[in-house]
Coordinates of C-alpha atoms in Angstrom, one line a residue:
M1 CA -14.6 71.3 -27.2
I2 CA -15.5 68.1 -29.1
T3 CA -16.0 65.8 -26.1
F4 CA -18.0 68.5 -24.5
L5 CA -20.5 69.0 -27.5
V6 CA -20.7 65.2 -28.1
S7 CA -21.1 64.6 -24.5
I8 CA -24.1 67.1 -24.3
A9 CA -25.6 65.4 -27.6
L10 CA -25.3 61.9 -26.1
L11 CA -27.2 62.9 -22.9
V12 CA -30.3 64.4 -25.5
V13 CA -30.2 61.0 -27.4
G14 CA -29.8 58.9 -24.2
Y15 CA -33.4 60.6 -23.1
F16 CA -34.9 59.7 -26.5
T17 CA -33.5 56.1 -26.7
Y18 CA -32.8 54.4 -23.4
G19 CA -35.1 56.6 -21.7
K20 CA -37.8 55.4 -23.9
Y21 CA -36.7 51.5 -23.5
V22 CA -36.6 52.0 -19.7
E23 CA -40.2 53.4 -19.9
K24 CA -41.2 50.3 -22.0
T25 CA -39.6 48.0 -19.7
F26 CA -41.4 49.4 -16.7
G27 CA -44.6 49.7 -18.6
V28 CA -46.8 52.7 -18.0
K29 CA -50.6 52.0 -17.3
E30 CA -53.9 54.2 -17.6
R31 CA -54.6 54.1 -13.7
Q32 CA -55.5 56.4 -11.3
T33 CA -52.7 58.3 -9.6
P34 CA -52.4 59.0 -5.8
A35 CA -52.8 62.7 -6.7
Y36 CA -56.2 61.8 -7.1
S37 CA -56.6 58.9 -5.0
H38 CA -55.2 60.2 -1.9
K39 CA -55.9 64.0 -2.4
D40 CA -55.6 65.7 0.7
G41 CA -54.8 69.2 -0.6
V42 CA -51.4 69.3 1.4
D43 CA -48.9 66.9 -0.2
Y44 CA -51.5 65.1 -2.6
L45 CA -53.1 67.2 -5.3
P46 CA -52.5 66.9 -9.2
M47 CA -50.5 69.4 -10.8
G48 CA -49.8 70.0 -14.8
Q49 CA -46.7 68.0 -16.1
K50 CA -44.6 71.2 -17.1
R51 CA -45.1 72.3 -13.5
N52 CA -44.2 69.0 -12.0
A53 CA -41.2 68.7 -14.2
L54 CA -39.7 72.0 -13.1
I55 CA -40.3 71.5 -9.7
Q56 CA -38.6 68.1 -9.9
L57 CA -35.7 69.6 -11.6
L58 CA -35.6 72.0 -8.7
N59 CA -35.8 69.4 -6.0
I60 CA -33.2 67.2 -7.4
A61 CA -30.8 70.0 -8.6
G62 CA -29.3 71.2 -5.5
V63 CA -25.4 72.3 -5.3
G64 CA -24.8 68.7 -6.4
P65 CA -24.6 69.3 -10.1
I66 CA -22.6 72.4 -9.6
F67 CA -20.4 71.6 -6.7
G68 CA -19.9 68.4 -7.4
P69 CA -18.9 68.6 -11.0
I70 CA -16.6 71.3 -9.9
L71 CA -14.7 69.2 -7.5
G72 CA -14.8 66.3 -10.3
A73 CA -13.2 68.5 -12.6
L74 CA -9.9 68.1 -10.8
Y75 CA -9.7 64.7 -12.0
G76 CA -9.7 65.9 -15.7
P77 CA -11.9 65.0 -18.6
V78 CA -12.5 61.6 -17.4
A79 CA -15.2 63.2 -15.4
F80 CA -17.2 63.7 -18.5
L81 CA -17.5 60.0 -18.9
W82 CA -19.3 59.5 -15.6
I83 CA -21.6 62.5 -16.0
V84 CA -22.9 61.2 -19.5
F85 CA -23.1 57.5 -19.0
G86 CA -23.9 57.9 -15.1
A87 CA -26.8 60.1 -15.7
I88 CA -28.1 57.8 -18.7
F89 CA -27.7 54.3 -17.3
A90 CA -27.8 54.9 -13.6
G91 CA -29.1 58.4 -12.3
A92 CA -32.0 58.7 -14.9
V93 CA -33.0 55.0 -14.4
H94 CA -32.8 55.6 -10.5
D95 CA -35.1 58.6 -10.5
Y96 CA -37.5 57.1 -13.1
L97 CA -38.0 53.9 -11.2
T98 CA -38.2 55.4 -7.6
G99 CA -40.8 57.9 -9.1
M100 CA -42.9 55.4 -11.1
I101 CA -42.8 52.5 -8.3
S102 CA -44.0 55.0 -5.7
I103 CA -46.9 56.2 -8.0
R104 CA -47.8 52.5 -8.0
N105 CA -47.6 52.6 -4.0
R106 CA -49.6 55.3 -3.0
G107 CA -47.0 58.0 -3.4
A108 CA -44.8 55.9 -0.8
H109 CA -41.0 57.2 0.1
L110 CA -38.1 55.0 -0.1
P111 CA -38.4 53.6 3.5
E112 CA -41.9 52.0 2.8
L113 CA -40.7 50.9 -0.7
A114 CA -37.6 49.1 0.6
G115 CA -39.6 47.5 3.6
K116 CA -42.1 46.2 1.1
F117 CA -39.5 45.1 -1.5
L118 CA -36.3 44.2 0.3
G119 CA -37.8 43.1 3.9
K120 CA -39.1 44.9 7.2
V121 CA -35.7 45.1 8.5
M122 CA -34.7 47.2 5.7
K123 CA -37.7 49.8 6.1
H124 CA -36.3 50.7 9.7
V125 CA -32.5 50.9 8.3
V126 CA -33.4 53.0 5.0
N127 CA -35.9 55.0 7.3
A128 CA -33.0 56.3 9.5
F129 CA -30.5 56.3 6.7
A130 CA -33.1 58.8 4.6
I131 CA -33.7 60.8 7.4
L132 CA -29.8 61.2 8.3
L133 CA -29.2 62.0 4.4
L134 CA -32.1 64.7 4.3
V135 CA -30.9 66.4 7.3
L136 CA -27.5 66.4 6.0
V137 CA -28.7 67.8 2.5
G138 CA -30.9 70.5 4.2
T139 CA -27.7 71.4 6.1
V140 CA -25.4 71.7 3.0
F141 CA -28.0 73.3 1.2
V142 CA -28.3 76.2 3.8
T143 CA -24.7 76.6 4.2
A144 CA -23.6 77.0 0.5
P145 CA -26.2 79.6 -0.6
A146 CA -25.8 81.5 2.6
N147 CA -22.1 81.7 2.0
L148 CA -22.6 82.5 -1.5
L149 CA -25.1 85.5 -0.6
H150 CA -22.5 86.6 2.2
N151 CA -19.9 87.0 -0.3
M152 CA -22.2 88.7 -3.0
M153 CA -23.0 91.4 -0.2
N154 CA -19.5 91.9 0.6
S155 CA -20.5 90.7 4.2
W156 CA -22.7 93.8 5.0
L157 CA -25.4 91.3 6.0
T158 CA -23.8 88.8 8.8
L159 CA -24.2 85.1 8.2
P160 CA -26.1 84.2 10.9
I161 CA -28.9 86.5 9.9
I162 CA -28.9 85.1 6.4
L163 CA -28.9 81.4 7.9
F164 CA -31.9 82.5 10.0
A165 CA -33.7 84.0 6.7
I166 CA -33.3 80.7 5.1
F167 CA -34.2 78.6 7.8
A168 CA -37.5 80.7 8.2
Y169 CA -38.3 80.2 4.6
Y170 CA -37.4 76.6 5.0
L171 CA -40.0 76.3 7.7
L172 CA -42.6 77.9 5.8
A173 CA -42.1 75.7 2.7
T174 CA -42.0 72.5 4.7
M175 CA -45.1 73.4 6.4
L176 CA -47.4 74.9 3.7
P177 CA -49.5 72.8 0.9
I178 CA -47.1 72.0 -1.7
D179 CA -49.1 74.6 -3.9
K180 CA -48.7 77.5 -1.9
I181 CA -45.0 78.0 -2.5
I182 CA -43.4 75.4 -4.4
G183 CA -46.0 74.9 -6.8
R184 CA -46.4 78.9 -7.5
F185 CA -42.7 79.8 -7.7
Y186 CA -40.6 76.8 -8.5
P187 CA -41.4 77.0 -12.5
I188 CA -40.1 80.4 -12.4
F189 CA -37.0 79.5 -10.4
G190 CA -36.5 76.5 -12.6
A191 CA -36.4 79.0 -15.7
L192 CA -33.8 81.0 -14.1
L193 CA -31.6 78.0 -13.3
L194 CA -31.9 76.8 -16.9
I195 CA -31.1 80.5 -18.1
S196 CA -28.1 80.7 -15.9
A197 CA -26.7 77.4 -16.9
L198 CA -27.3 77.6 -20.4
G199 CA -25.7 81.3 -20.7
V200 CA -22.5 79.7 -18.9
G201 CA -22.7 77.1 -21.6
A202 CA -23.2 79.3 -24.4
S203 CA -20.4 81.4 -23.5
L204 CA -18.0 78.5 -23.1
V205 CA -19.0 77.7 -26.9
F206 CA -18.9 81.1 -28.4
T207 CA -15.8 82.2 -26.8
G208 CA -13.8 79.0 -27.7
A209 CA -12.9 78.5 -24.0
P210 CA -10.3 75.5 -24.2
I211 CA -12.4 72.8 -22.8
P212 CA -9.9 69.8 -22.7
E213 CA -10.6 66.8 -24.7
L214 CA -11.1 63.1 -23.5
S215 CA -8.2 61.7 -21.4
F216 CA -8.4 58.7 -19.1
T217 CA -5.5 60.2 -17.2
N218 CA -6.1 61.2 -13.5
M219 CA -5.1 64.6 -13.4
H220 CA -6.1 65.4 -9.5
P221 CA -3.4 67.5 -7.8
D222 CA -3.2 65.1 -5.0
N223 CA -3.5 61.8 -7.1
A224 CA -6.6 60.9 -5.4
P225 CA -8.0 57.7 -6.8
I226 CA -10.7 57.9 -9.5
F227 CA -12.4 55.0 -8.0
P228 CA -14.3 55.4 -6.0
L229 CA -13.8 59.2 -5.4
L230 CA -14.8 60.5 -8.8
F231 CA -18.3 58.5 -8.5
L232 CA -19.0 59.9 -4.9
T233 CA -17.4 63.7 -5.7
I234 CA -19.8 64.4 -8.8
S235 CA -22.7 62.8 -7.0
C236 CA -25.9 64.5 -7.9
G237 CA -24.6 65.3 -11.5
A238 CA -24.9 61.7 -12.6
L239 CA -26.4 59.7 -9.8
S240 CA -27.8 60.7 -6.3
G241 CA -29.8 58.9 -3.7
F242 CA -31.1 62.3 -2.5
H243 CA -33.4 62.1 -5.7
A244 CA -35.1 59.1 -4.7
T245 CA -36.3 60.9 -1.6
Q246 CA -37.5 63.8 -3.9
S247 CA -39.2 61.8 -6.5
P248 CA -42.2 60.5 -4.3
I249 CA -42.9 64.2 -3.5
I250 CA -43.8 64.8 -7.5
S251 CA -45.4 61.0 -7.5
R252 CA -48.1 62.4 -5.2
T253 CA -48.7 65.3 -7.7
T254 CA -48.4 63.5 -11.0
Q255 CA -51.4 63.2 -13.1
Q256 CA -50.9 60.2 -15.3
E257 CA -48.0 57.5 -15.3
K258 CA -47.0 58.5 -19.0
Q259 CA -45.8 61.8 -17.7
G260 CA -43.0 59.9 -15.7
R261 CA -40.5 59.6 -18.5
R262 CA -40.4 63.5 -19.1
I263 CA -40.7 64.4 -15.3
F264 CA -38.4 61.5 -13.6
Y265 CA -35.8 60.4 -16.3
G266 CA -35.8 63.7 -18.3
M267 CA -35.1 66.3 -15.5
M268 CA -32.2 63.8 -14.4
I269 CA -30.8 64.1 -17.9
A270 CA -31.2 68.0 -17.7
E271 CA -29.3 67.9 -14.7
G272 CA -26.6 66.0 -16.1
I273 CA -26.6 68.6 -18.9
I274 CA -25.9 71.4 -16.0
A275 CA -23.3 69.3 -14.5
M276 CA -21.4 69.0 -17.9
I277 CA -21.5 72.7 -18.3
W278 CA -19.9 73.2 -14.6
A279 CA -17.6 70.7 -15.0
A280 CA -16.5 72.1 -18.5
A281 CA -16.2 75.6 -17.4
A282 CA -14.0 74.6 -14.2
M283 CA -11.8 72.5 -16.3
S284 CA -11.4 75.5 -18.9
L285 CA -10.9 78.8 -16.9
F286 CA -8.3 78.1 -14.4
N287 CA -5.0 76.7 -16.2
G288 CA -6.0 73.1 -15.4
S289 CA -6.3 71.3 -12.2
A290 CA -3.7 72.9 -10.2
G291 CA -4.9 76.3 -11.0
L292 CA -8.6 75.2 -10.0
N293 CA -7.1 73.4 -6.9
E294 CA -5.9 76.7 -5.6
I295 CA -9.1 78.8 -6.2
L296 CA -10.9 75.5 -4.4
A297 CA -8.5 76.0 -1.5
N298 CA -8.9 79.7 -0.9
G299 CA -12.7 80.1 -1.4
G300 CA -14.4 76.6 -2.2
P301 CA -16.7 75.7 -5.1
A302 CA -18.5 78.8 -4.3
A303 CA -15.7 81.1 -5.3
V304 CA -15.6 79.1 -8.5
V305 CA -19.1 79.6 -9.4
S306 CA -18.7 83.4 -8.9
E307 CA -15.4 83.7 -10.7
V308 CA -17.1 81.6 -13.7
S309 CA -20.2 83.6 -13.6
I310 CA -18.9 87.0 -13.6
S311 CA -16.0 86.2 -16.3
M312 CA -18.1 84.3 -18.6
L313 CA -21.4 86.6 -18.5
G314 CA -20.3 89.9 -17.2
A315 CA -21.3 91.9 -14.1
I316 CA -25.2 91.8 -14.6
G317 CA -25.5 88.6 -16.3
G318 CA -22.8 86.9 -13.6
T319 CA -24.9 88.1 -11.0
L320 CA -28.2 86.7 -12.2
A321 CA -26.1 83.4 -12.7
V322 CA -25.0 83.4 -9.1
L323 CA -28.5 84.3 -7.9
G324 CA -29.6 81.2 -9.9
V325 CA -27.0 79.0 -8.1
I326 CA -28.1 80.7 -4.7
I327 CA -31.7 79.7 -5.5
L328 CA -31.0 76.1 -6.7
P329 CA -29.8 74.5 -3.3
I330 CA -32.5 76.5 -1.1
T331 CA -35.0 75.0 -3.5
S332 CA -33.8 71.6 -2.7
G333 CA -33.0 72.1 0.9
D334 CA -36.8 73.1 1.9
T335 CA -38.0 70.0 -0.1
A336 CA -35.5 68.0 1.6
F337 CA -36.8 69.0 5.0
R338 CA -40.3 68.6 3.5
S339 CA -39.6 65.0 2.4
A340 CA -38.2 64.1 5.8
R341 CA -41.1 65.3 7.4
M342 CA -43.4 63.2 5.3
I343 CA -41.1 60.3 5.5
I344 CA -40.9 60.5 9.7
A345 CA -45.1 61.0 9.4
D346 CA -45.5 57.8 7.2
Y347 CA -43.1 55.9 9.5
L348 CA -45.0 57.1 12.6
K349 CA -48.5 56.9 10.8
V350 CA -49.1 60.6 11.8
S351 CA -51.9 62.7 9.8
Q352 CA -50.4 65.8 8.2
K353 CA -53.8 67.6 7.9
K354 CA -53.1 69.6 10.9
V355 CA -50.5 72.2 10.8
A356 CA -49.6 71.3 14.6
S357 CA -48.8 67.8 13.4
R358 CA -46.6 68.9 10.9
M359 CA -44.8 71.5 13.3
W360 CA -43.7 68.9 16.1
I361 CA -41.9 66.8 13.1
A362 CA -40.3 69.8 11.4
V363 CA -39.0 72.0 14.2
P364 CA -36.6 69.6 15.9
M365 CA -35.1 68.8 12.5
F366 CA -34.3 72.2 11.9
V367 CA -32.6 72.6 15.5
V368 CA -30.4 69.7 14.5
S369 CA -29.5 71.1 11.2
F370 CA -28.9 74.6 12.7
I371 CA -26.3 72.7 14.8
L372 CA -24.8 71.0 12.0
T373 CA -24.2 74.2 10.0
K374 CA -21.3 74.9 12.8
I375 CA -19.5 71.8 11.2
D376 CA -16.7 72.2 8.6
F377 CA -18.5 72.2 5.0
T378 CA -15.8 70.0 3.5
L379 CA -16.4 67.3 6.1
L380 CA -20.2 67.8 6.0
W381 CA -20.0 67.2 2.0
R382 CA -17.8 63.8 2.6
Y383 CA -20.6 62.6 4.8
F384 CA -23.3 63.8 2.7
S385 CA -21.6 62.3 -0.6
W386 CA -21.4 58.7 1.3
A387 CA -25.0 58.9 2.7
N388 CA -26.0 60.1 -0.8
Q389 CA -24.5 57.2 -3.0
S390 CA -25.3 54.5 -0.3
T391 CA -29.1 55.6 -0.5
A392 CA -28.8 55.5 -4.3
A393 CA -27.6 51.9 -4.0
I394 CA -30.6 51.0 -2.1
A395 CA -33.2 52.6 -4.4
L396 CA -31.5 51.0 -7.2
W397 CA -31.9 47.6 -5.6
V398 CA -35.6 48.2 -4.8
G399 CA -36.1 49.1 -8.5
A400 CA -34.4 45.9 -9.7
M401 CA -36.4 43.9 -7.2
Y402 CA -39.5 45.5 -8.7
L403 CA -38.4 44.5 -12.1
F404 CA -37.5 41.1 -11.0
L405 CA -40.9 40.5 -9.4
S406 CA -42.7 41.7 -12.3
R407 CA -40.4 39.2 -14.6
K408 CA -38.8 42.1 -16.7
N409 CA -35.5 43.2 -17.3
Y410 CA -34.0 43.9 -14.0
F411 CA -30.5 44.4 -15.0
I412 CA -31.1 48.1 -15.9
A413 CA -31.2 48.6 -12.3
A414 CA -29.3 45.7 -10.9
V415 CA -25.9 46.4 -12.9
P416 CA -25.6 50.3 -11.8
A417 CA -26.7 49.0 -8.1
T418 CA -23.8 46.8 -8.1
F419 CA -21.5 49.2 -9.4
I420 CA -22.3 51.9 -6.9
T421 CA -22.6 49.2 -4.1
M422 CA -19.0 48.7 -4.7
A423 CA -17.9 52.4 -5.0
T424 CA -19.7 53.2 -1.8
F425 CA -18.3 50.1 0.2
T426 CA -14.6 50.8 -1.1
Y427 CA -14.8 54.4 0.0
I428 CA -16.1 54.1 3.6
L429 CA -13.8 51.2 4.2
N430 CA -10.8 53.4 2.9
A431 CA -11.8 56.9 3.8
P432 CA -10.3 58.8 7.1
I433 CA -13.9 59.4 8.0
G434 CA -14.6 55.6 7.9
F435 CA -12.3 52.9 8.5
G436 CA -9.1 54.1 7.2
L437 CA -8.0 51.0 5.5
S438 CA -5.5 50.8 2.7
L439 CA -7.0 51.2 -0.8
N440 CA -6.1 47.7 -1.9
A441 CA -7.6 46.1 1.2
S442 CA -10.8 48.3 0.6
Y443 CA -11.1 47.0 -2.9
I444 CA -10.9 43.5 -1.6
L445 CA -13.4 43.9 1.2
A446 CA -15.7 45.8 -0.9
A447 CA -15.8 43.3 -3.5
I448 CA -16.5 40.5 -1.1
I449 CA -19.2 42.8 0.4
T450 CA -20.8 43.5 -2.7
L451 CA -20.9 40.0 -3.8
A452 CA -22.6 39.1 -0.6
V453 CA -25.3 41.9 -1.5
V454 CA -25.8 40.5 -4.9
T455 CA -26.1 37.2 -3.5
A456 CA -28.9 38.4 -0.9
F457 CA -30.5 40.2 -3.6
F458 CA -31.3 37.0 -5.6
V459 CA -32.1 35.0 -2.8
A460 CA -34.7 37.6 -1.6
A461 CA -36.0 38.0 -5.1
R462 CA -36.7 34.2 -5.4
R463 CA -38.6 34.3 -2.0
G464 CA -40.4 37.2 -3.1
L465 CA -41.8 35.6 -6.1
Q466 CA -43.1 32.7 -3.9
R467 CA -44.6 35.0 -1.6
E468 CA -46.1 36.9 -4.6
I469 CA -45.6 40.5 -3.6
P470 CA -48.5 42.8 -4.8
L471 CA -46.5 45.1 -7.0
E472 CA -49.4 47.8 -6.9
E473 CA -50.5 47.4 -3.5
E474 CA -52.3 50.7 -2.3
L475 CA -50.3 51.3 1.1
K476 CA -52.3 52.5 4.2
S477 CA -53.1 56.1 3.5
T478 CA -51.9 58.5 6.5
A479 CA -53.5 61.5 4.9

């Protein structure tokens, strides 16, 4: 398991080295944060660094760093490379920049930031895209834990009742001030998440599980192409646009800018470690990709989670681990809907101090999400993965633009932005849920579109320098 252990070590080293470089490039300041300047007792209020870090981890770590890496494990150990290098050079950079730029701009969400740095048209495009993504995320993160609970209870509690209970909780978490449920219970849930993941990881090491060493061979049973599918499948385990919708939630509760590296960059690295553990477990316990593919076909990623947890940690420990995995998506689903409420409120300039104002935005979202739960989970995951990584590309371009206008090293964001832009366009051009073109034609068209996007970025960046866009402009408060 040399590859596995080295990968974990690289993630940790990446936080202390490249994470420090990204922080230095951005340049933290001693300035008042939105938690104080826009304090409203609902979404804007200061909370401590440890609490914010654990909440951020739970916000971003839905089923993505578990289900995604389990599905990515079908490709073999090449998946380890994307988890490590994707988390260090793409995902953590993405999370840090979106969180910190949001802090500099009243805790603004991605649509506001895209409108400011990429143009007014992009504000409307990203607003629609972000809401679509968040409703898909919320739906995926209702369906997955509901199925796990249903299986764990041996089906004695019906699935509709479980779905109703989760939606009821989501409504409360979306509506109440952030410190009432999220700020109070998430640190505890965060500890459970880490304990369950570390328990599985420690079991892999101490039992000498046969984790395969690094190989560039595509081991997928259906010979699905590594590019672009691996980079959309693993998703949250390495890079996720969903995080760009979550970081602004914590940017509104962060006390000081210097806490950003630990909260935003560090928690993405922690998610990468969780992803490594579950990918390794999936690769080692089912006799290769064929065995893993069989259990996925019969029970999906949830069946893999249950099997790994029980076999590695025993009945009691395994049950606790499964509970951790159930809590994980629930604590991301509620903040997905909360984020969607905040984005819609910002877009429509509706104050969120009154409960009624929050209610009329939140309830229609839950109705749409409930309808979407009737759609096949695998199909939902495909649309989620594409929307997720497309949003990640947009967020990275926003980060690159901010650094360009700051006359700083924008390549730390522009390079991963270019890569994931190419991947997402290749996917949607080739996929049956997209345009269904041949893979070679998709590569060529995606390369042309990506080149056009890069060219448009530099044209807009030079115009931005001439217009002297204020990087730290306080956007009008809707509190």
